């Protein structure tokens, strides 16, 4: 896949705002705009990073007063000549301006085409391009931080450094081939093993961050389980109501499913299968065991809600098995019934009805994510494509390590290491040629205009 040099255009803002932005990019971006833009002077004569007031005209008719921001190649997002037209945010005005720009020689951009061009122009690598999409979709501080770090290239730099070290190994091994008659070893096998093990550890660390990274990006799945009448839906309503400002924003995002989730101190928590909690059916279900097990299987945190009305002073053994990666919070609800009771250690007392203990529960939720242990500069993998590439790279590295152990000849060893390099390279797109299919999948997830 190589981009053409058409002049592409697309609205870059959603309808309904006071202003709208239309992006135009390509060799002929200025000429295309100048056919419909009337300012003090043509945009083709303008310097980069300047803004120009003017009108968009259709013959004698003025469509709108606009501001045109000019970017000159290579100093633009795409690396090409680009213009961003700010007009009034009417869907009619935007469609009229688009129509005129099409007639002037532009064509509609496909989803992600601006970013695809930026990638081919070397403005950003593939993982940075993916971070742009994540940034646009981010709906919590944590998701924003992950996308922002990745977009700024910290992750790419870490991968490049692994790649460089591996390339160094292959060059040493390949040097041996040139001197194969003389039976020399440029790459001390013990040293080789040490470096490979170190890289293996780095890969493993990155792989291990994925579960948390992905959960932070998508929202941490939480299951609330407990007997009928324990107060599950009261608790859920309370959490949702207290964070209403944030919850209501979710409806406006482009997610397919509007789910119940809240942001607590910048981290999004998603409540699993809350429809079941909220309907009376659940209460009528005899034990709801099946549903409970399904909830638990998908959760990272389980809130086990016990009812004070039936609480005997000790916590009964759970009626379910907790998955390995899952944290359990045991909560006794309705403490308002017996405010003086002292609960076993580690058990949170709550009154979902009055709100007592809710802050403690929130802090416990935050702690259970494991996100607090993350350093701001820690590299966290949040993209499943990257996770897969890293996992495959690590298996290849394991094979290389085994080969080393078994005294594999330098050329075969080097080939195994090259596999590792290739899979790491797939993440950033550096040093590998990626299939159109991979690029197509990545960029088709973008919105139009990005
Ligand atoms: P669910 O079946 O687990 O979803 O339970 P509900 O949330 O529907 O609550 C069952 C009953 O317990 C309702 O009558 C609630 O008003 C009551 N309830 C819930 N939380 C509390 C609480 O903290 N204190 C008291 N006293 N009652 C509560």
Tab-separated table of C-alpha atoms and ligand atoms in Angstrom:
chain	number	residue	atom	x	y	z
A	1	UNK	CA	0.000	0.000	0.000
A	2	UNK	CA	1.476	3.300	-1.071
A	3	UNK	CA	-0.530	6.484	-0.812
A	4	UNK	CA	-1.393	8.331	-4.015
A	5	UNK	CA	-0.865	12.056	-4.309
A	6	UNK	CA	-4.498	13.050	-4.679
A	7	UNK	CA	-5.631	16.030	-2.724
A	8	UNK	CA	-7.795	14.547	0.000
A	9	UNK	CA	-10.325	16.327	2.154
A	10	UNK	CA	-12.666	15.558	5.016
A	11	UNK	CA	-14.499	17.219	7.852
A	12	UNK	CA	-12.360	16.861	10.981
A	13	UNK	CA	-15.033	17.794	13.530
A	14	UNK	CA	-18.347	16.275	14.535
A	15	UNK	CA	-21.479	18.154	13.589
A	16	UNK	CA	-23.288	20.245	16.151
A	17	UNK	CA	-20.523	22.570	17.331
A	18	UNK	CA	-20.233	26.309	16.781
A	19	UNK	CA	-17.353	25.799	14.381
A	20	UNK	CA	-16.322	23.034	12.019
A	21	UNK	CA	-12.928	22.241	10.545
A	22	UNK	CA	-12.353	20.815	7.085
A	23	UNK	CA	-8.927	19.383	6.355
A	24	UNK	CA	-7.353	19.396	2.926
A	25	UNK	CA	-4.029	17.715	2.174
A	26	UNK	CA	-2.038	16.907	-0.955
A	27	UNK	CA	0.304	18.324	-3.569
A	28	UNK	CA	-2.453	20.541	-4.950
A	29	UNK	CA	-4.082	21.486	-1.655
A	30	UNK	CA	-3.479	25.220	-2.152
A	31	UNK	CA	-4.635	25.256	-5.779
A	32	UNK	CA	-7.799	23.313	-4.881
A	33	UNK	CA	-8.615	25.713	-2.035
A	34	UNK	CA	-7.816	28.818	-4.070
A	35	UNK	CA	-10.535	27.865	-6.550
A	36	UNK	CA	-13.160	28.512	-3.875
A	37	UNK	CA	-11.389	30.694	-1.300
A	38	UNK	CA	-11.331	34.497	-1.648
A	39	UNK	CA	-8.927	36.160	0.775
A	40	UNK	CA	-6.569	39.106	0.558
A	41	UNK	CA	-4.162	36.947	-1.444
A	42	UNK	CA	-4.178	33.346	-2.704
A	43	UNK	CA	-3.222	30.626	-0.242
A	44	UNK	CA	-0.649	29.390	-2.761
A	45	UNK	CA	1.379	32.487	-1.890
A	46	UNK	CA	0.994	32.123	1.869
A	47	UNK	CA	3.733	31.045	4.217
A	48	UNK	CA	3.414	27.961	6.386
A	49	UNK	CA	1.856	28.280	9.854
A	50	UNK	CA	-0.192	31.337	8.901
A	51	UNK	CA	-3.925	31.942	9.186
A	52	UNK	CA	-5.958	33.779	6.547
A	53	UNK	CA	-9.378	35.291	6.719
A	54	UNK	CA	-11.531	34.959	3.611
A	55	UNK	CA	-14.787	33.755	2.064
A	56	UNK	CA	-15.775	30.513	0.422
A	57	UNK	CA	-17.621	31.339	-2.771
A	58	UNK	CA	-19.724	29.470	-5.267
A	59	UNK	CA	-19.663	31.847	-8.220
A	60	UNK	CA	-21.299	35.043	-6.931
A	61	UNK	CA	-22.696	33.411	-3.853
A	62	UNK	CA	-20.827	33.495	-0.543
A	63	UNK	CA	-21.150	30.239	1.390
A	64	UNK	CA	-19.345	31.291	4.566
A	65	UNK	CA	-16.639	33.429	6.131
A	66	UNK	CA	-13.754	31.183	7.077
A	67	UNK	CA	-10.250	31.088	8.484
A	68	UNK	CA	-7.722	29.080	6.496
A	69	UNK	CA	-4.643	27.768	8.286
A	70	UNK	CA	-1.795	27.000	5.919
A	71	UNK	CA	0.806	24.273	6.456
A	72	UNK	CA	3.578	23.876	3.916
A	73	UNK	CA	5.221	20.539	3.151
A	74	UNK	CA	6.983	18.992	4.918
A	75	UNK	CA	5.883	20.858	8.037
A	76	UNK	CA	2.372	19.506	8.388
A	77	UNK	CA	0.673	16.487	9.984
A	78	UNK	CA	0.738	14.548	6.702
A	79	UNK	CA	4.029	16.018	5.519
A	80	UNK	CA	2.185	17.430	2.494
A	81	UNK	CA	0.805	20.875	1.716
A	82	UNK	CA	-2.273	21.176	3.908
A	83	UNK	CA	-5.028	23.617	4.735
A	84	UNK	CA	-7.480	23.569	7.619
A	85	UNK	CA	-10.594	25.606	6.952
A	86	UNK	CA	-12.559	26.728	10.015
A	87	UNK	CA	-16.093	27.573	9.062
A	88	UNK	CA	-19.361	27.891	10.948
A	89	UNK	CA	-20.521	24.578	12.315
A	90	UNK	CA	-23.593	24.056	10.183
A	91	UNK	CA	-23.930	20.668	8.537
A	92	UNK	CA	-25.262	22.489	5.477
A	93	UNK	CA	-22.261	24.851	5.236
A	94	UNK	CA	-19.825	21.949	5.670
A	95	UNK	CA	-21.494	19.909	2.954
A	96	UNK	CA	-21.572	22.908	0.604
A	97	UNK	CA	-17.867	23.620	1.125
A	98	UNK	CA	-17.041	19.932	0.615
A	99	UNK	CA	-19.087	19.901	-2.591
A	100	UNK	CA	-17.180	22.927	-3.914
A	101	UNK	CA	-13.810	21.453	-2.950
A	102	UNK	CA	-14.691	18.169	-4.708
A	103	UNK	CA	-15.590	20.143	-7.816
A	104	UNK	CA	-12.265	21.979	-7.475
A	105	UNK	CA	-10.328	18.705	-7.702
A	106	UNK	CA	-10.226	17.231	-4.199
A	107	UNK	CA	-11.526	13.836	-3.204
A	108	UNK	CA	-12.990	12.503	0.038
A	109	UNK	CA	-10.394	10.992	2.373
A	110	UNK	CA	-10.878	7.424	3.561
A	111	UNK	CA	-10.856	6.751	7.343
A	112	UNK	CA	-7.374	7.362	8.731
A	113	UNK	CA	-5.979	8.449	5.365
A	114	UNK	CA	-4.377	11.611	6.781
A	115	UNK	CA	-2.588	9.540	9.403
A	116	UNK	CA	-1.655	6.882	6.829
A	117	UNK	CA	0.046	9.623	4.829
A	118	UNK	CA	1.768	10.878	7.968
A	119	UNK	CA	3.030	7.314	8.521
A	120	UNK	CA	4.371	7.002	4.981
A	121	UNK	CA	5.978	10.430	5.278
A	122	UNK	CA	7.829	9.133	8.356
A	123	UNK	CA	6.092	11.655	10.635
A	124	UNK	CA	5.114	8.922	13.046
A	125	UNK	CA	5.564	5.195	13.253
A	126	UNK	CA	2.757	2.690	13.297
A	127	UNK	CA	2.384	2.449	17.076
A	128	UNK	CA	2.282	6.243	17.262
A	129	UNK	CA	-0.366	6.332	14.550
A	130	UNK	CA	-2.433	3.835	16.533
A	131	UNK	CA	-1.985	6.009	19.597
A	132	UNK	CA	-3.553	8.916	17.699
A	133	UNK	CA	-6.750	6.861	17.331
A	134	UNK	CA	-6.582	5.841	21.009
A	135	UNK	CA	-6.108	9.453	22.031
A	136	UNK	CA	-9.218	10.515	20.148
A	137	UNK	CA	-11.183	7.675	21.784
A	138	UNK	CA	-9.763	8.202	25.279
A	139	UNK	CA	-12.384	8.848	27.924
A	140	UNK	CA	-10.422	8.762	31.157
A	141	UNK	CA	-7.206	10.211	32.473
A	142	UNK	CA	-5.535	6.784	32.476
A	143	UNK	CA	-6.510	5.993	28.874
A	144	UNK	CA	-5.390	9.446	27.851
A	145	UNK	CA	-2.020	9.029	29.579
A	146	UNK	CA	-1.405	5.673	27.871
A	147	UNK	CA	-2.253	7.017	24.414
A	148	UNK	CA	-0.353	10.216	24.967
A	149	UNK	CA	2.841	8.443	26.088
A	150	UNK	CA	2.641	6.072	23.141
A	151	UNK	CA	2.037	8.921	20.708
A	152	UNK	CA	5.027	10.812	22.003
A	153	UNK	CA	7.219	7.873	21.134
A	154	UNK	CA	8.463	6.544	24.490
A	155	UNK	CA	7.276	3.085	23.601
A	156	UNK	CA	8.789	3.223	20.115
A	157	UNK	CA	12.134	4.234	21.595
A	158	UNK	CA	12.102	1.242	23.952
A	159	UNK	CA	11.311	-1.124	21.075
A	160	UNK	CA	13.983	0.459	18.888
A	161	UNK	CA	16.553	-0.097	21.560
A	162	UNK	CA	15.610	-3.803	21.827
A	163	UNK	CA	15.769	-4.039	18.056
A	164	UNK	CA	19.196	-2.387	17.890
A	165	UNK	CA	20.597	-4.797	20.441
A	166	UNK	CA	19.242	-7.761	18.473
A	167	UNK	CA	20.616	-6.366	15.217
A	168	UNK	CA	24.002	-6.082	16.862
A	169	UNK	CA	23.830	-9.772	17.786
A	170	UNK	CA	22.968	-10.811	14.238
A	171	UNK	CA	25.781	-8.709	12.821
A	172	UNK	CA	28.292	-10.415	15.104
A	173	UNK	CA	26.948	-13.843	14.153
A	174	UNK	CA	26.948	-13.007	10.476
A	175	UNK	CA	30.505	-11.787	10.706
A	176	UNK	CA	31.481	-15.282	11.811
A	177	UNK	CA	30.072	-16.621	8.556
A	178	UNK	CA	32.493	-14.460	6.583
A	179	UNK	CA	35.349	-16.077	8.446
A	180	UNK	CA	33.861	-19.535	8.587
A	181	UNK	CA	37.064	-21.142	7.280
A	182	UNK	CA	38.966	-19.849	10.258
A	183	UNK	CA	36.626	-21.142	12.925
A	184	UNK	CA	36.468	-17.924	14.938
A	185	UNK	CA	33.711	-16.830	17.297
A	186	UNK	CA	33.094	-13.099	17.305
A	187	UNK	CA	30.075	-13.521	19.439
A	188	UNK	CA	31.077	-15.033	22.753
A	189	UNK	CA	28.279	-17.564	23.322
A	190	UNK	CA	28.007	-16.849	27.012
A	191	UNK	CA	27.783	-13.140	26.413
A	192	UNK	CA	25.218	-13.832	23.686
A	193	UNK	CA	23.128	-15.841	26.077
A	194	UNK	CA	23.290	-13.145	28.706
A	195	UNK	CA	22.123	-10.455	26.272
A	196	UNK	CA	19.366	-12.653	24.877
A	197	UNK	CA	18.115	-13.482	28.343
A	198	UNK	CA	18.098	-9.828	29.218
A	199	UNK	CA	16.055	-9.017	26.107
A	200	UNK	CA	13.750	-11.915	26.918
A	201	UNK	CA	13.147	-10.382	30.319
A	202	UNK	CA	12.336	-7.019	28.756
A	203	UNK	CA	9.885	-8.629	26.354
A	204	UNK	CA	8.294	-10.497	29.210
A	205	UNK	CA	7.907	-7.308	31.215
A	206	UNK	CA	6.202	-5.585	28.302
A	207	UNK	CA	3.915	-8.565	27.705
A	208	UNK	CA	2.936	-8.587	31.362
A	209	UNK	CA	1.805	-4.971	31.254
A	210	UNK	CA	-0.846	-5.763	28.662
A	211	UNK	CA	-3.562	-7.058	30.971
A	212	UNK	CA	-3.474	-3.844	32.972
A	213	UNK	CA	-2.828	-1.603	29.956
A	214	UNK	CA	-5.761	-3.000	28.059
A	215	UNK	CA	-8.026	-2.779	31.098
A	216	UNK	CA	-7.013	0.830	31.695
A	217	UNK	CA	-7.712	1.660	28.085
A	218	UNK	CA	-11.052	-0.100	27.859
A	219	UNK	CA	-12.134	0.361	31.475
A	220	UNK	CA	-11.519	-2.077	34.350
A	221	UNK	CA	-14.242	-4.738	34.334
A	222	UNK	CA	-15.886	-5.086	37.754
A	223	UNK	CA	-18.477	-7.665	38.764
A	224	UNK	CA	-20.789	-7.030	41.696
A	225	UNK	CA	-22.000	-10.358	43.046
A	226	UNK	CA	-24.138	-11.260	46.020
A	227	UNK	CA	-27.355	-12.885	47.071
A	228	UNK	CA	-30.647	-11.368	45.993
A	229	UNK	CA	-31.422	-8.302	48.128
A	230	UNK	CA	-27.809	-7.848	49.272
A	231	UNK	CA	-27.971	-4.378	47.737
A	232	UNK	CA	-26.178	-4.834	44.393
A	233	UNK	CA	-28.366	-2.496	42.410
A	234	UNK	CA	-28.480	0.066	45.224
A	235	UNK	CA	-24.677	0.096	45.269
A	236	UNK	CA	-24.463	0.366	41.509
A	237	UNK	CA	-26.967	3.227	41.411
A	238	UNK	CA	-25.123	5.019	44.138
A	239	UNK	CA	-21.766	4.737	42.329
A	240	UNK	CA	-23.342	5.846	39.065
A	241	UNK	CA	-25.301	8.729	40.568
A	242	UNK	CA	-22.399	10.165	42.485
A	243	UNK	CA	-20.356	10.289	39.309
A	244	UNK	CA	-23.224	11.368	37.117
A	245	UNK	CA	-21.343	14.134	35.329
A	246	UNK	CA	-18.911	11.617	33.934
A	247	UNK	CA	-21.385	8.862	33.216
A	248	UNK	CA	-23.563	11.098	31.096
A	249	UNK	CA	-20.614	11.846	28.858
A	250	UNK	CA	-20.335	8.226	27.831
A	251	UNK	CA	-23.546	8.381	25.877
A	252	UNK	CA	-21.939	10.926	23.579
A	253	UNK	CA	-18.942	8.785	22.675
A	254	UNK	CA	-18.880	6.476	19.703
A	255	UNK	CA	-18.981	3.219	21.623
A	256	UNK	CA	-21.436	0.742	20.214
A	257	UNK	CA	-22.742	-0.315	23.569
A	258	UNK	CA	-23.697	2.227	26.150
A	259	UNK	CA	-22.545	0.596	29.286
A	260	UNK	CA	-22.522	1.565	32.874
A	261	UNK	CA	-19.174	2.825	33.895
A	262	UNK	CA	-17.725	5.422	36.206
A	263	UNK	CA	-14.436	7.228	36.386
A	264	UNK	CA	-12.805	7.207	39.783
A	265	UNK	CA	-9.719	9.389	40.045
A	266	UNK	CA	-9.073	9.139	36.339
A	267	UNK	CA	-9.579	5.401	35.966
A	268	UNK	CA	-12.656	4.020	34.264
A	269	UNK	CA	-14.459	1.075	35.852
A	270	UNK	CA	-16.959	-0.870	33.772
A	271	UNK	CA	-19.683	-2.752	35.566
A	272	UNK	CA	-20.315	-6.097	33.956
A	273	UNK	CA	-23.773	-7.299	33.099
A	274	UNK	CA	-25.481	-4.658	35.150
A	275	UNK	CA	-28.664	-5.124	33.173
A	276	UNK	CA	-29.005	-8.388	35.091
A	277	UNK	CA	-28.489	-6.634	38.397
A	278	UNK	CA	-31.054	-4.003	37.610
A	279	UNK	CA	-33.850	-6.193	36.398
A	280	UNK	CA	-36.134	-7.844	38.864
A	281	UNK	CA	-35.667	-11.108	36.961
A	282	UNK	CA	-32.328	-11.546	38.589
A	283	UNK	CA	-33.939	-11.498	41.985
A	284	UNK	CA	-36.380	-14.142	40.917
A	285	UNK	CA	-33.638	-16.353	39.563
A	286	UNK	CA	-33.183	-19.088	42.089
A	287	UNK	CA	-29.542	-18.521	42.827
A	288	UNK	CA	-28.399	-16.662	39.776
A	289	UNK	CA	-25.288	-18.852	39.967
A	290	UNK	CA	-24.831	-19.137	36.246
A	291	UNK	CA	-25.025	-15.397	35.794
A	292	UNK	CA	-22.696	-14.820	38.723
A	293	UNK	CA	-20.093	-17.155	37.255
A	294	UNK	CA	-20.311	-15.435	33.899
A	295	UNK	CA	-19.776	-12.070	35.517
A	296	UNK	CA	-16.791	-13.286	37.477
A	297	UNK	CA	-15.158	-14.862	34.444
A	298	UNK	CA	-15.021	-11.489	32.702
A	299	UNK	CA	-14.001	-9.391	35.693
A	300	UNK	CA	-10.692	-8.078	36.963
A	301	UNK	CA	-12.270	-7.064	40.239
A	302	UNK	CA	-15.123	-8.813	42.030
A	303	UNK	CA	-17.120	-6.955	44.668
A	304	UNK	CA	-18.702	-9.616	46.835
A	305	UNK	CA	-21.594	-8.050	48.607
A	306	UNK	CA	-22.792	-9.675	51.834
A	307	UNK	CA	-25.990	-8.624	53.543
A	308	UNK	CA	-25.688	-7.391	57.120
A	309	UNK	CA	-29.113	-8.801	57.777
A	310	UNK	CA	-27.654	-12.327	57.396
A	311	UNK	CA	-24.105	-11.615	58.541
A	312	UNK	CA	-22.924	-13.855	61.365
A	313	UNK	CA	-19.637	-12.099	62.088
A	314	UNK	CA	-17.419	-14.248	59.897
A	315	UNK	CA	-17.127	-14.258	56.135
A	316	UNK	CA	-18.480	-17.458	54.570
A	317	UNK	CA	-16.317	-19.177	51.970
A	318	UNK	CA	-17.137	-17.828	48.529
A	319	UNK	CA	-19.487	-19.963	46.454
A	320	UNK	CA	-17.314	-19.333	43.402
A	321	UNK	CA	-13.712	-19.720	42.364
A	322	UNK	CA	-11.854	-16.535	41.716
A	323	UNK	CA	-9.826	-16.411	38.486
A	324	UNK	CA	-6.110	-15.928	39.032
A	325	UNK	CA	-5.824	-12.386	37.730
A	326	UNK	CA	-8.885	-11.209	39.612
A	327	UNK	CA	-9.022	-9.218	42.881
A	328	UNK	CA	-11.745	-9.835	45.424
A	329	UNK	CA	-13.278	-7.113	47.594
A	330	UNK	CA	-15.476	-8.425	50.362
A	331	UNK	CA	-18.077	-5.884	51.392
A	332	UNK	CA	-20.748	-6.117	54.068
A	333	UNK	CA	-23.652	-3.926	53.049
A	334	UNK	CA	-26.334	-2.304	55.201
A	335	UNK	CA	-24.011	-1.528	58.126
A	336	UNK	CA	-26.569	1.112	59.040
A	337	UNK	CA	-28.512	-1.795	60.527
A	338	UNK	CA	-25.728	-2.379	63.075
A	339	UNK	CA	-23.401	0.634	63.018
A	340	UNK	CA	-21.289	-0.564	65.950
A	341	UNK	CA	-20.300	-3.937	64.607
A	342	UNK	CA	-16.592	-4.600	64.158
A	343	UNK	CA	-15.930	-6.417	60.912
A	344	UNK	CA	-13.172	-8.963	60.238
A	345	UNK	CA	-9.980	-7.480	58.866
A	346	UNK	CA	-10.009	-6.649	55.183
A	347	UNK	CA	-13.787	-6.560	55.017
A	348	UNK	CA	-15.287	-3.244	53.971
A	349	UNK	CA	-18.395	-2.036	55.763
A	350	UNK	CA	-20.839	-0.206	53.541
A	351	UNK	CA	-24.208	1.367	53.541
A	352	UNK	CA	-25.120	1.551	49.896
A	353	UNK	CA	-28.280	3.353	50.903
A	354	UNK	CA	-26.640	6.106	52.987
A	355	UNK	CA	-23.232	6.203	51.338
A	356	UNK	CA	-21.183	5.306	54.435
A	357	UNK	CA	-18.040	3.366	53.492
A	358	UNK	CA	-18.312	4.314	49.824
A	359	UNK	CA	-15.027	6.216	49.813
A	360	UNK	CA	-13.242	3.241	51.321
A	361	UNK	CA	-14.722	1.047	48.619
A	362	UNK	CA	-13.615	3.498	45.925
A	363	UNK	CA	-10.067	3.529	47.270
A	364	UNK	CA	-10.076	-0.269	47.415
A	365	UNK	CA	-11.213	-0.387	43.786
A	366	UNK	CA	-8.401	1.947	42.782
A	367	UNK	CA	-5.844	-0.085	44.688
A	368	UNK	CA	-7.020	-3.343	43.161
A	369	UNK	CA	-6.281	-2.097	39.648
A	370	UNK	CA	-2.537	-2.125	40.292
A	371	UNK	CA	-2.327	1.148	38.384
A	372	UNK	CA	-1.017	3.016	41.393
A	373	UNK	CA	2.230	1.104	41.162
A	374	UNK	CA	2.790	2.359	37.656
A	375	UNK	CA	5.328	5.056	37.215
A	376	UNK	CA	4.405	7.863	34.874
A	377	UNK	CA	7.186	6.852	32.512
A	378	UNK	CA	6.515	3.128	32.654
A	379	UNK	CA	5.913	1.615	29.296
A	380	UNK	CA	2.559	-0.093	29.220
A	381	UNK	CA	1.242	-2.138	26.307
A	382	UNK	CA	-2.425	-1.475	25.699
A	383	UNK	CA	-2.914	-2.585	22.109
A	384	UNK	CA	-3.774	-6.221	21.401
A	385	UNK	CA	-1.923	-6.192	18.073
A	386	UNK	CA	1.244	-5.178	19.917
A	387	UNK	CA	0.630	-7.785	22.582
A	388	UNK	CA	0.419	-10.506	19.935
A	389	UNK	CA	3.536	-9.317	18.136
A	390	UNK	CA	5.472	-9.230	21.411
A	391	UNK	CA	4.280	-12.703	22.376
A	392	UNK	CA	5.333	-14.135	19.013
A	393	UNK	CA	8.658	-12.288	19.228
A	394	UNK	CA	9.234	-13.830	22.622
A	395	UNK	CA	8.543	-17.374	21.390
A	396	UNK	CA	11.024	-16.777	18.581
A	397	UNK	CA	13.562	-15.572	21.107
A	398	UNK	CA	12.993	-18.676	23.201
A	399	UNK	CA	13.701	-20.779	20.131
A	400	UNK	CA	16.891	-18.822	19.539
A	401	UNK	CA	17.926	-19.367	23.153
A	402	UNK	CA	17.276	-23.088	22.839
A	403	UNK	CA	19.252	-23.096	19.612
A	404	UNK	CA	22.108	-21.371	21.339
A	405	UNK	CA	22.024	-23.970	24.059
A	406	UNK	CA	22.098	-26.760	21.510
A	407	UNK	CA	25.017	-25.226	19.639
A	408	UNK	CA	23.065	-24.202	16.554
A	409	UNK	CA	25.356	-22.896	13.789
A	410	UNK	CA	25.722	-19.122	13.555
A	411	UNK	CA	23.676	-18.736	10.372
A	412	UNK	CA	20.632	-20.549	11.786
A	413	UNK	CA	20.927	-18.746	15.075
A	414	UNK	CA	21.083	-15.445	13.305
A	415	UNK	CA	17.988	-16.362	11.309
A	416	UNK	CA	16.052	-17.066	14.511
A	417	UNK	CA	17.088	-13.706	15.927
A	418	UNK	CA	16.004	-12.025	12.702
A	419	UNK	CA	12.521	-13.460	13.309
A	420	UNK	CA	12.452	-11.744	16.693
A	421	UNK	CA	13.513	-8.470	15.066
A	422	UNK	CA	10.815	-8.810	12.445
A	423	UNK	CA	8.038	-9.316	14.971
A	424	UNK	CA	9.190	-6.412	17.123
A	425	UNK	CA	9.408	-4.334	13.954
A	426	UNK	CA	5.777	-5.086	13.127
A	427	UNK	CA	4.723	-2.964	16.079
A	428	UNK	CA	6.272	0.264	14.871
A	429	UNK	CA	6.493	-0.708	11.206
A	430	UNK	CA	10.185	0.100	11.310
A	431	UNK	CA	12.529	-2.052	9.266
A	432	UNK	CA	9.741	-4.317	7.966
A	433	UNK	CA	7.360	-4.199	5.063
A	434	UNK	CA	3.851	-4.621	6.368
A	435	UNK	CA	1.131	-6.166	4.301
A	436	UNK	CA	-1.693	-4.028	2.959
A	437	UNK	CA	-3.988	-6.160	5.051
A	438	UNK	CA	-2.338	-5.168	8.328
A	439	UNK	CA	-2.236	-1.490	7.375
A	440	UNK	CA	-5.807	-1.647	6.120
A	441	UNK	CA	-7.022	-3.132	9.394
A	442	UNK	CA	-5.219	-0.545	11.466
A	443	UNK	CA	-6.252	2.549	9.547
A	444	UNK	CA	-9.824	1.537	8.797
A	445	UNK	CA	-10.526	1.869	12.525
A	446	UNK	CA	-9.789	5.589	12.394
A	447	UNK	CA	-12.425	8.198	11.903
A	448	UNK	CA	-12.727	10.161	8.681
A	449	UNK	CA	-10.694	13.329	8.865
A	450	UNK	CA	-7.929	11.832	11.000
B	1	LIG	P1	-30.060	-6.569	44.948
B	1	LIG	O1	-31.099	-7.611	44.790
B	1	LIG	O2	-28.780	-7.155	45.459
B	1	LIG	O3	-29.841	-5.739	43.732
B	1	LIG	O4	-30.554	-5.612	46.114
B	1	LIG	P2	-31.231	-4.162	46.055
B	1	LIG	O5	-30.226	-3.142	45.728
B	1	LIG	O6	-32.438	-4.210	45.202
B	1	LIG	O7	-31.619	-3.956	47.559
B	1	LIG	C1	-32.489	-4.831	48.239
B	1	LIG	C2	-33.113	-4.114	49.400
B	1	LIG	O8	-32.124	-3.725	50.321
B	1	LIG	C3	-33.816	-2.832	48.980
B	1	LIG	O9	-35.002	-2.723	49.697
B	1	LIG	C4	-32.838	-1.737	49.381
B	1	LIG	O10	-33.466	-0.534	49.687
B	1	LIG	C5	-32.202	-2.347	50.603
B	1	LIG	N1	-30.857	-1.815	50.823
B	1	LIG	C6	-29.859	-1.703	49.918
B	1	LIG	N2	-28.765	-1.156	50.485
B	1	LIG	C7	-29.091	-0.893	51.768
B	1	LIG	C8	-28.369	-0.324	52.883
B	1	LIG	O11	-27.218	0.076	52.783
B	1	LIG	N3	-29.022	-0.267	54.066
B	1	LIG	C9	-30.297	-0.696	54.225
B	1	LIG	N4	-30.845	-0.605	55.396
B	1	LIG	N5	-30.996	-1.228	53.189
B	1	LIG	C10	-30.421	-1.325	51.990
